[in-house]
mmCIF file of C-alpha atoms in Angstrom:
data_model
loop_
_atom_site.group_PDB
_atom_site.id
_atom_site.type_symbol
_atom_site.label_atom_id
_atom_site.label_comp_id
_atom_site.label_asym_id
_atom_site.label_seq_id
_atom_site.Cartn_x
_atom_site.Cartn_y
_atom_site.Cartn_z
ATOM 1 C CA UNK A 110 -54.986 33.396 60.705
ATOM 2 C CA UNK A 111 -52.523 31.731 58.744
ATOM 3 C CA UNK A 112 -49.428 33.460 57.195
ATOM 4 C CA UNK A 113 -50.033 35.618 54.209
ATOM 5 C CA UNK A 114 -47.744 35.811 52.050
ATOM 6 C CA UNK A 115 -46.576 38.784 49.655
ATOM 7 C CA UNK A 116 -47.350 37.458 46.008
ATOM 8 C CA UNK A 117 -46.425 38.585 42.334
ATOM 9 C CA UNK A 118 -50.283 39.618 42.120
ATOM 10 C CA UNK A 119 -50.310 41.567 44.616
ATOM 11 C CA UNK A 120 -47.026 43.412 43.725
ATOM 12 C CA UNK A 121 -49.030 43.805 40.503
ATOM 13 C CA UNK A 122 -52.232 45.310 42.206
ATOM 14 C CA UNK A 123 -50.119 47.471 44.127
ATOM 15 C CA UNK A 124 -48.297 48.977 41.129
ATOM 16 C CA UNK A 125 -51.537 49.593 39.701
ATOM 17 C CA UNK A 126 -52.882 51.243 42.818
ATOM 18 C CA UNK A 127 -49.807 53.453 42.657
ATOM 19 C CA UNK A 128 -49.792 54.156 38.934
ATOM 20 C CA UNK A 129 -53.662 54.987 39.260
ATOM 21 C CA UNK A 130 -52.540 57.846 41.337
ATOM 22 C CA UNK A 131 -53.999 56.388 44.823
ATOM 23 C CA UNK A 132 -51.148 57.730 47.736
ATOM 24 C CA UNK A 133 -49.791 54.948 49.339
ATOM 25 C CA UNK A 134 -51.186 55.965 52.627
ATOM 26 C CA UNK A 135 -54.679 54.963 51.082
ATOM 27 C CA UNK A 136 -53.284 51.483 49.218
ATOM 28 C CA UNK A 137 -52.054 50.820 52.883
ATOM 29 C CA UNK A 138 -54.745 51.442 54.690
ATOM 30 C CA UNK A 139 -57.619 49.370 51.706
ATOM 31 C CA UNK A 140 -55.344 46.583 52.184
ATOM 32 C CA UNK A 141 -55.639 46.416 56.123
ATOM 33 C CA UNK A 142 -59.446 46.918 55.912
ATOM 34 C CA UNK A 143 -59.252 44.335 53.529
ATOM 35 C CA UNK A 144 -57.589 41.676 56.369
ATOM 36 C CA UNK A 145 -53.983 42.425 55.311
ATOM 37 C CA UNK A 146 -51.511 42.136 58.231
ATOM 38 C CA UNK A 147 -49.860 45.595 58.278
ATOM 39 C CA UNK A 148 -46.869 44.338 58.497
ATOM 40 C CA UNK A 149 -47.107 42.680 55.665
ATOM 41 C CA UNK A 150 -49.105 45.224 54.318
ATOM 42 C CA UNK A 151 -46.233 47.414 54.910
ATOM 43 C CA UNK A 152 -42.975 45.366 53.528
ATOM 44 C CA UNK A 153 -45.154 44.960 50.380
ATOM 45 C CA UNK A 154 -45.816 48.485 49.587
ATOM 46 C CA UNK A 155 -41.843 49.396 50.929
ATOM 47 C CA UNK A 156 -41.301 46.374 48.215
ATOM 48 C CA UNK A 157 -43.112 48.240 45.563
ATOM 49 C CA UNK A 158 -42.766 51.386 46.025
ATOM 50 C CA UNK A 159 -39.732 52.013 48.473
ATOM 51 C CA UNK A 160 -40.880 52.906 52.048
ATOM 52 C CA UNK A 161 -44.529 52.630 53.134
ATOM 53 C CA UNK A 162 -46.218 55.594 54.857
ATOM 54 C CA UNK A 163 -45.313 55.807 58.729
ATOM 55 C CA UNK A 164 -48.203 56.463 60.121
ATOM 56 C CA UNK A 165 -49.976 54.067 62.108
ATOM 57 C CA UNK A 166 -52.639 52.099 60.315
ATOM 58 C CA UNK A 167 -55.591 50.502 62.565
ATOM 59 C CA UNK A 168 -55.528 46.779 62.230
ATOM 60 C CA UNK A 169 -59.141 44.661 62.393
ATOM 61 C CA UNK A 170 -60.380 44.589 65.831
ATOM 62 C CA UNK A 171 -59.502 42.098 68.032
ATOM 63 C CA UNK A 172 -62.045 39.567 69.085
ATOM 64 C CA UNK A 173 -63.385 41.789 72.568
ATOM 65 C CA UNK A 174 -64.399 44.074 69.799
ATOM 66 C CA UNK A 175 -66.673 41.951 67.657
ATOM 67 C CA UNK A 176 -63.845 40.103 65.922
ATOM 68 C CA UNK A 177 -63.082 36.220 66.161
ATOM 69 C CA UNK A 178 -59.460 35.632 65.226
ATOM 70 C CA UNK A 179 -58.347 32.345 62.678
ATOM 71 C CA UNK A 180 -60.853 31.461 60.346
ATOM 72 C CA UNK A 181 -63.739 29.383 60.258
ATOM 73 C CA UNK A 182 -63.004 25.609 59.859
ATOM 74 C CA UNK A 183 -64.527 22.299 61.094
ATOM 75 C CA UNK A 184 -62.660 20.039 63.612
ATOM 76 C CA UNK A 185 -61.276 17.510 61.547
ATOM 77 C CA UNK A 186 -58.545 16.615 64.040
ATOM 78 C CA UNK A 187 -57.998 12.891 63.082
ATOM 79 C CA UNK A 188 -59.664 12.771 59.768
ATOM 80 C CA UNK A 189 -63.075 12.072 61.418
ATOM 81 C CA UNK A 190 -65.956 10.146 58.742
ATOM 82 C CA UNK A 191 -68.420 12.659 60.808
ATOM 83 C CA UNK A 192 -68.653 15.650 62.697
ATOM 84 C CA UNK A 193 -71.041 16.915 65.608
ATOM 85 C CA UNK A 194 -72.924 19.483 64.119
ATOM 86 C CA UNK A 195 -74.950 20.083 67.099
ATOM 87 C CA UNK A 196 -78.422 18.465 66.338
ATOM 88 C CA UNK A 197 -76.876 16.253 63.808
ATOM 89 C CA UNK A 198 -73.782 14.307 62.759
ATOM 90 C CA UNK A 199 -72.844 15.308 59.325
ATOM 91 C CA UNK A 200 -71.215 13.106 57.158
ATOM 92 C CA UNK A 201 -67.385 13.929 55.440
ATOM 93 C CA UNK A 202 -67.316 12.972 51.914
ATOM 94 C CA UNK A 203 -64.104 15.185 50.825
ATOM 95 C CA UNK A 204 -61.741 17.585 52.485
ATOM 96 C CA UNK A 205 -58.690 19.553 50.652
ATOM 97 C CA UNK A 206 -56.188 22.004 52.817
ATOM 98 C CA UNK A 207 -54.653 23.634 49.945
ATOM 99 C CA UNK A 208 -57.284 25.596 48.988
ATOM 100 C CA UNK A 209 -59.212 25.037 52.414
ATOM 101 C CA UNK A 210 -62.477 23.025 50.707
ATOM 102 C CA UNK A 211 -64.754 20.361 52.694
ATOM 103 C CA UNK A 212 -67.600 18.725 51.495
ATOM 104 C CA UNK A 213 -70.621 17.586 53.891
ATOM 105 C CA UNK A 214 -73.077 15.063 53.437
ATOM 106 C CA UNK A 215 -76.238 15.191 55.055
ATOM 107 C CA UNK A 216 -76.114 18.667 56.792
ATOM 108 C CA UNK A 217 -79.907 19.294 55.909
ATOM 109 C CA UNK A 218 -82.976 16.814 55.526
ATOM 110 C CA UNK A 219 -84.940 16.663 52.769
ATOM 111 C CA UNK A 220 -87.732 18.222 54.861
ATOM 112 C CA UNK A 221 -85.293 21.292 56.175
ATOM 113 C CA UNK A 222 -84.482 21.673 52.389
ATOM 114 C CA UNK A 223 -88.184 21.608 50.970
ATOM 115 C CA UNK A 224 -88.908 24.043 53.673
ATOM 116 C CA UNK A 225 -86.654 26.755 52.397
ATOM 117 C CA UNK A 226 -87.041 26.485 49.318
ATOM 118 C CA UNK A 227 -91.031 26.508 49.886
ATOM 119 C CA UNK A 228 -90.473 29.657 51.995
ATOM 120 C CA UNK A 229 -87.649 31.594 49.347
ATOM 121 C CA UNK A 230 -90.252 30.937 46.227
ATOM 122 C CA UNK A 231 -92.460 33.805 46.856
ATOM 123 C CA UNK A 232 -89.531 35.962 47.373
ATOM 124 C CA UNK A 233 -87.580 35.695 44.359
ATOM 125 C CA UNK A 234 -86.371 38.611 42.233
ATOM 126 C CA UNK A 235 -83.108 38.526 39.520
ATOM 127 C CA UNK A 236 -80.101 38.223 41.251
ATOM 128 C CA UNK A 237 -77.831 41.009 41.505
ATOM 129 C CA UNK A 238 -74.025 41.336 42.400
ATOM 130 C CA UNK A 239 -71.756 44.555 43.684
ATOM 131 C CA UNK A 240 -71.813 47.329 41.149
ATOM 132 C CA UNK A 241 -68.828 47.224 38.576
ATOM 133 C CA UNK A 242 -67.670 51.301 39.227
ATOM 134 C CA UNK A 243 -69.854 52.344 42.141
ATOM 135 C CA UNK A 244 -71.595 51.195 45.958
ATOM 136 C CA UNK A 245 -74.546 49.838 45.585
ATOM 137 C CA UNK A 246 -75.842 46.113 43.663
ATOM 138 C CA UNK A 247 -76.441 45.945 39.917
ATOM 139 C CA UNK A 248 -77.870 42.748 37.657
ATOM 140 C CA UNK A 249 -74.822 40.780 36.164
ATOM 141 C CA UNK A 250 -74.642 38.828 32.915
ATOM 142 C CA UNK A 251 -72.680 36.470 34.525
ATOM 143 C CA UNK A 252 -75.452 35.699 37.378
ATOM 144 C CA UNK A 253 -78.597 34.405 35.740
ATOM 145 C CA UNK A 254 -80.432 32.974 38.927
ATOM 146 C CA UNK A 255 -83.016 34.422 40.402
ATOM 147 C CA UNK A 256 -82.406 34.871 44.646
ATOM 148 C CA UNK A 257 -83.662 36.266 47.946
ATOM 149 C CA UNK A 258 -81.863 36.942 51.442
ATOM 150 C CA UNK A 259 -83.854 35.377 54.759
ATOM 151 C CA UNK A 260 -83.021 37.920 57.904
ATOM 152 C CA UNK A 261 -80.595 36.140 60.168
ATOM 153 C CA UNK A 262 -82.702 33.806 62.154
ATOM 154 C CA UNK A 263 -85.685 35.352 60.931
ATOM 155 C CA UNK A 264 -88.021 31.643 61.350
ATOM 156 C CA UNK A 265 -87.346 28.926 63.487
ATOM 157 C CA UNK A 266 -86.582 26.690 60.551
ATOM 158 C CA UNK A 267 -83.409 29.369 59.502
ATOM 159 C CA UNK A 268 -82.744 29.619 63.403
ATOM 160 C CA UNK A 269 -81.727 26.029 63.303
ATOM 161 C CA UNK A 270 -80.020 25.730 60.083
ATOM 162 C CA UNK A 271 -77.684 29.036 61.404
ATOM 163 C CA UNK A 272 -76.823 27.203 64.479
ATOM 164 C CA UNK A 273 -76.371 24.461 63.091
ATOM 165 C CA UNK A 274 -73.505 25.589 60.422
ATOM 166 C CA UNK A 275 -72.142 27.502 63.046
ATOM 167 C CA UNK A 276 -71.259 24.551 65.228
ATOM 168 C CA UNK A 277 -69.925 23.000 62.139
ATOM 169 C CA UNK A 278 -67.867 25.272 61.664
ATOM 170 C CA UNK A 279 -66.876 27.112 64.992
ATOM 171 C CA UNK A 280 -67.635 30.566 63.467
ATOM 172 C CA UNK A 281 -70.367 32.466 65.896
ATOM 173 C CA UNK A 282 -73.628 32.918 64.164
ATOM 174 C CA UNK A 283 -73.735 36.601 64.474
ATOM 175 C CA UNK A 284 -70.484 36.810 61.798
ATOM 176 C CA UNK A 285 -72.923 35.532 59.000
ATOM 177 C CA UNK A 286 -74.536 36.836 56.966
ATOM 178 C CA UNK A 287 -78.573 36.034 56.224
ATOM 179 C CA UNK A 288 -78.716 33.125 53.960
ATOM 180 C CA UNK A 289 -79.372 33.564 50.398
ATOM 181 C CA UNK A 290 -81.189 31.634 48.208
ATOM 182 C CA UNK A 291 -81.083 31.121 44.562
ATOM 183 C CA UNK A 292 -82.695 29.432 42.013
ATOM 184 C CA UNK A 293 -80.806 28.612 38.100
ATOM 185 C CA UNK A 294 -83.376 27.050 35.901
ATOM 186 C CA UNK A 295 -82.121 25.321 32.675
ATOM 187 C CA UNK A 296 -79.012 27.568 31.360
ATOM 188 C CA UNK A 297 -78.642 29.552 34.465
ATOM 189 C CA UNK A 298 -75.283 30.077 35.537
ATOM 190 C CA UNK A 299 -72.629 31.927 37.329
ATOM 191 C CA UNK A 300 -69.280 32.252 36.047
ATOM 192 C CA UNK A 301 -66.166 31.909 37.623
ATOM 193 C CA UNK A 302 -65.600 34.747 40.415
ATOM 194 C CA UNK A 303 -64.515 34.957 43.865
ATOM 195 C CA UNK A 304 -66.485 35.902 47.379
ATOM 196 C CA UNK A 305 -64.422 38.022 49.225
ATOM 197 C CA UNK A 306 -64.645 42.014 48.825
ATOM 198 C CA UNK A 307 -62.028 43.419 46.462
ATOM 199 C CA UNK A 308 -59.775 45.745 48.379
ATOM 200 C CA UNK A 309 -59.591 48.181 45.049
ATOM 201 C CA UNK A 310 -63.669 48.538 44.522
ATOM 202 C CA UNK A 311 -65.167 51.935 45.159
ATOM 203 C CA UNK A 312 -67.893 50.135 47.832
ATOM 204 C CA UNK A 313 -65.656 47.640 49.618
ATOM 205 C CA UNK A 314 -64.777 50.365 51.888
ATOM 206 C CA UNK A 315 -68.180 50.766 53.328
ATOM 207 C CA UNK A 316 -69.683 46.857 52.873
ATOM 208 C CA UNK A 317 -66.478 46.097 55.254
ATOM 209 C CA UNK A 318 -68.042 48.637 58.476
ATOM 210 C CA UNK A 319 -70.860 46.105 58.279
ATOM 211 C CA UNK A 320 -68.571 42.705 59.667
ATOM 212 C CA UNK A 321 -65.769 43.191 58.152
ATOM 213 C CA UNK A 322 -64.188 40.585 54.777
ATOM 214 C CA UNK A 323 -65.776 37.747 54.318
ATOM 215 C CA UNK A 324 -63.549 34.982 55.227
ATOM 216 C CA UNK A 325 -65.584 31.510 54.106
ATOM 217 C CA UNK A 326 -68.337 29.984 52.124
ATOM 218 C CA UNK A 327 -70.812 27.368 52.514
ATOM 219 C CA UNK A 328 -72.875 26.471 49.321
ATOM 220 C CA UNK A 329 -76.199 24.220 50.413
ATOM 221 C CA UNK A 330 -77.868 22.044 48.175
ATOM 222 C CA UNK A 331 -81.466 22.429 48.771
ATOM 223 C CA UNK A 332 -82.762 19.781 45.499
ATOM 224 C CA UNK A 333 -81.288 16.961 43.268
ATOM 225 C CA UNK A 334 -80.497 18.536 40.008
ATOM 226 C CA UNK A 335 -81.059 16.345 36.932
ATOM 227 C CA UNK A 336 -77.906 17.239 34.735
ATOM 228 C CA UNK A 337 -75.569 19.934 35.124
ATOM 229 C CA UNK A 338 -74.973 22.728 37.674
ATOM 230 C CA UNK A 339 -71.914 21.589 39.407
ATOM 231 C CA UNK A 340 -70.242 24.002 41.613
ATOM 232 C CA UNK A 341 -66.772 24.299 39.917
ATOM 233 C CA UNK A 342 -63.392 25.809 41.261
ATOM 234 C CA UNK A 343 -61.316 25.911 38.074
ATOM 235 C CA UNK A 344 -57.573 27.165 39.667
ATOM 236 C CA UNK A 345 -57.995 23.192 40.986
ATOM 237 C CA UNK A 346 -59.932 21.455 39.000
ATOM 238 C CA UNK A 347 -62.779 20.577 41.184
ATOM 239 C CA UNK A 348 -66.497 19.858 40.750
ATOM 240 C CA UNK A 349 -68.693 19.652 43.287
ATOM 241 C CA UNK A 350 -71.946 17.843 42.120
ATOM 242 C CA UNK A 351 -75.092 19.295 43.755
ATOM 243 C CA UNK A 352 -76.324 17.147 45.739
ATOM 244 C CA UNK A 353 -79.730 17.535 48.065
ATOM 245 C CA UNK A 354 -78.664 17.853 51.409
ATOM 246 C CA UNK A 355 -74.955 18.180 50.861
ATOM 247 C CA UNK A 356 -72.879 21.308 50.758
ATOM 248 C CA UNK A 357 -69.314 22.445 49.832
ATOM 249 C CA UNK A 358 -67.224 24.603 52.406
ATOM 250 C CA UNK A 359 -64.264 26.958 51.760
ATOM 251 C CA UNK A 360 -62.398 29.751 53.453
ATOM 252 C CA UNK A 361 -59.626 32.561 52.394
ATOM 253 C CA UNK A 362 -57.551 34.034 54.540
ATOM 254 C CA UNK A 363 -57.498 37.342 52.294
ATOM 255 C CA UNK A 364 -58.729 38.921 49.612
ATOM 256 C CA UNK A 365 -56.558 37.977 47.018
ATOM 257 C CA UNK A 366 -56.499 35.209 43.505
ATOM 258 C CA UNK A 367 -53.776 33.210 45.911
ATOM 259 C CA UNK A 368 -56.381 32.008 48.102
ATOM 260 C CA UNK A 369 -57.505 29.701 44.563
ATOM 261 C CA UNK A 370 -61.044 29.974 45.688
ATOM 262 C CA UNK A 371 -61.915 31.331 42.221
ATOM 263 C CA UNK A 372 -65.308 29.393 41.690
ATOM 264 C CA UNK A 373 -68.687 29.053 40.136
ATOM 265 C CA UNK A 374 -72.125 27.938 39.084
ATOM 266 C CA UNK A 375 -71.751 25.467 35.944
ATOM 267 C CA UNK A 376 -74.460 25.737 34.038
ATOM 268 C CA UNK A 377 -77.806 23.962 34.795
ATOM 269 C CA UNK A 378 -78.826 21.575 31.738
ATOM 270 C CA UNK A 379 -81.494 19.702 32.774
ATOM 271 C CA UNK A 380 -84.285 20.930 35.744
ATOM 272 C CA UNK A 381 -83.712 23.571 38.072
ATOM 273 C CA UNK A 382 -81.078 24.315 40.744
ATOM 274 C CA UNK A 383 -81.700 25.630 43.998
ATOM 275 C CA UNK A 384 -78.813 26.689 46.740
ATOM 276 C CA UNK A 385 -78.993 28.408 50.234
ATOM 277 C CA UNK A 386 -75.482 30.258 50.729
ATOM 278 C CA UNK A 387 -73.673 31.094 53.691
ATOM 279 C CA UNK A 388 -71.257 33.856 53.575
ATOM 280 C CA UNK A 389 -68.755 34.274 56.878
ATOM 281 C CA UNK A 390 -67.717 37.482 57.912
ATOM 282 C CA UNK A 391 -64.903 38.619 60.091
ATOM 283 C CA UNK A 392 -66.367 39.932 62.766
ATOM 284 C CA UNK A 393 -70.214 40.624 64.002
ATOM 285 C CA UNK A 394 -72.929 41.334 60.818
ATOM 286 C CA UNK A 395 -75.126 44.011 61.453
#
């Protein structure tokens, strides 16, 4: 994993922590479970709040224990046009390594993409996201799609399309989670937010015993969209058009606004949108 480095925010978030009344044995330990280094972890909170706890914190697992060290990223040794994706060459149409972002052309067909959308329709249901102040999932303003979750590998069609990303990008398949699917008709959106598990939330403690943080992202485009609905990272001034076929990778080596993956769903203007995402975890998603 690359090096992490101690930031105003999160001198900030641990002053908060502190001034919330959280001991810092707990801020140390959230921020480990969160993929904090403890060292790190450790000359941050001896930083902020002068000496950090001396008790031994557990680190994340090493990879005999379910956990793949690094992050997931695509061989692009050479600046390579195309990949091998397995089944498939896929295409390179835009790569950026500060933020981490890659755009692919042509990782699904037309006929992989009308397949999952044809098998997500009778699924659908409003999408939710975490609960604001508690565990659980709760319907958000700021998320007006409707969405469904395939099993991993649950049809031989999802089977492929698993394998295939994780080829792509050199993550196992059993550290991702089932693909989701959503749908943003006309005005749909989803505003600006980030995908990694925030270390201060009341459920982040228990989603991470389930695979650990989520370290990447891969957005699918499973239609052409007639206007709008752009997938947008604002901190660099990005726009991804949605493109049928295509998708937009991106990884973060910790849960934290320095990553800039802050990103979202522009709004749809004209037709529908539909997506398939592909969130990376840590270690093994169970």
């Amino acid at each position: 994993m690359s090096q992490q480095i101690i930031t105003p925010e999160l001198c900030d978030w641990i002053t908060e922590q502190s001034r919330a009344g959280h001991p810092s044995e707990a801020i140390l330990g959230a921020m480990v479970g969160s993929g904090w280094d403890a060292t790190v972890a450790r000359e941050a909170l001896a930083r902020m709040l002068g000496g950090a706890p001396a008790a031994v914190v557990p680190v994340p697992p090493s990879s005999s224990d379910g956990y793949t060290p690094g992050l997931p990223e695509p061989d692009l040794v050479g600046r390579p046009s195309e990949i091998d994706a397995g089944d498939r060459k896929v295409k390179i149409v835009l790569s950026l390594r500060e933020p981490r972002v890659v755009v692919f052309q042509g990782l699904l067909s037309d006929a992989e993409c009308d397949g999952i959308v044809e098998a997500a329709t009778k699924r659908l249901a409003r999408s939710e996201t975490v609960a604001t102040n508690s565990e659980g999932s709760e319907v958000n303003a700021a998320r007006t799609s409707d969405g469904m979750f395939f099993e991993r590998c649950e049809s031989e069609l999802i089977r492929r399309v698993e394998a295939r990303i994780a080829a792509l990008l050199r993550w196992p398949l059993d550290h991702g989670e089932g693909l989701q699917v959503l749908r943003y008709r006309p005005g749909a959106e989803y505003q600006p937010h980030y995908d990694y598990f925030d270390p201060a939330h009341a459920a982040t403690a228990s989603i991470l015993k389930r695979g650990g943080q989520r370290v990447g992202t891969l957005v699918m485009y499973l239609n052409h969209v007639e206007a709008g609905g752009a997938t947008i990272f604002p901190d660099i001034g990005l726009d991804v058009m949605p493109v049928k076929g295509n998708a937009v990778f991106f990884s973060y080596d910790r849960p934290h606004p320095s990553t800039q993956t802050l990103h979202g769903g522009a709004p749809v203007i004209a037709g529908e949108k539909w997506i398939a995402t592909k969130w990376l975890r840590q270690g093994v998603f169970n």
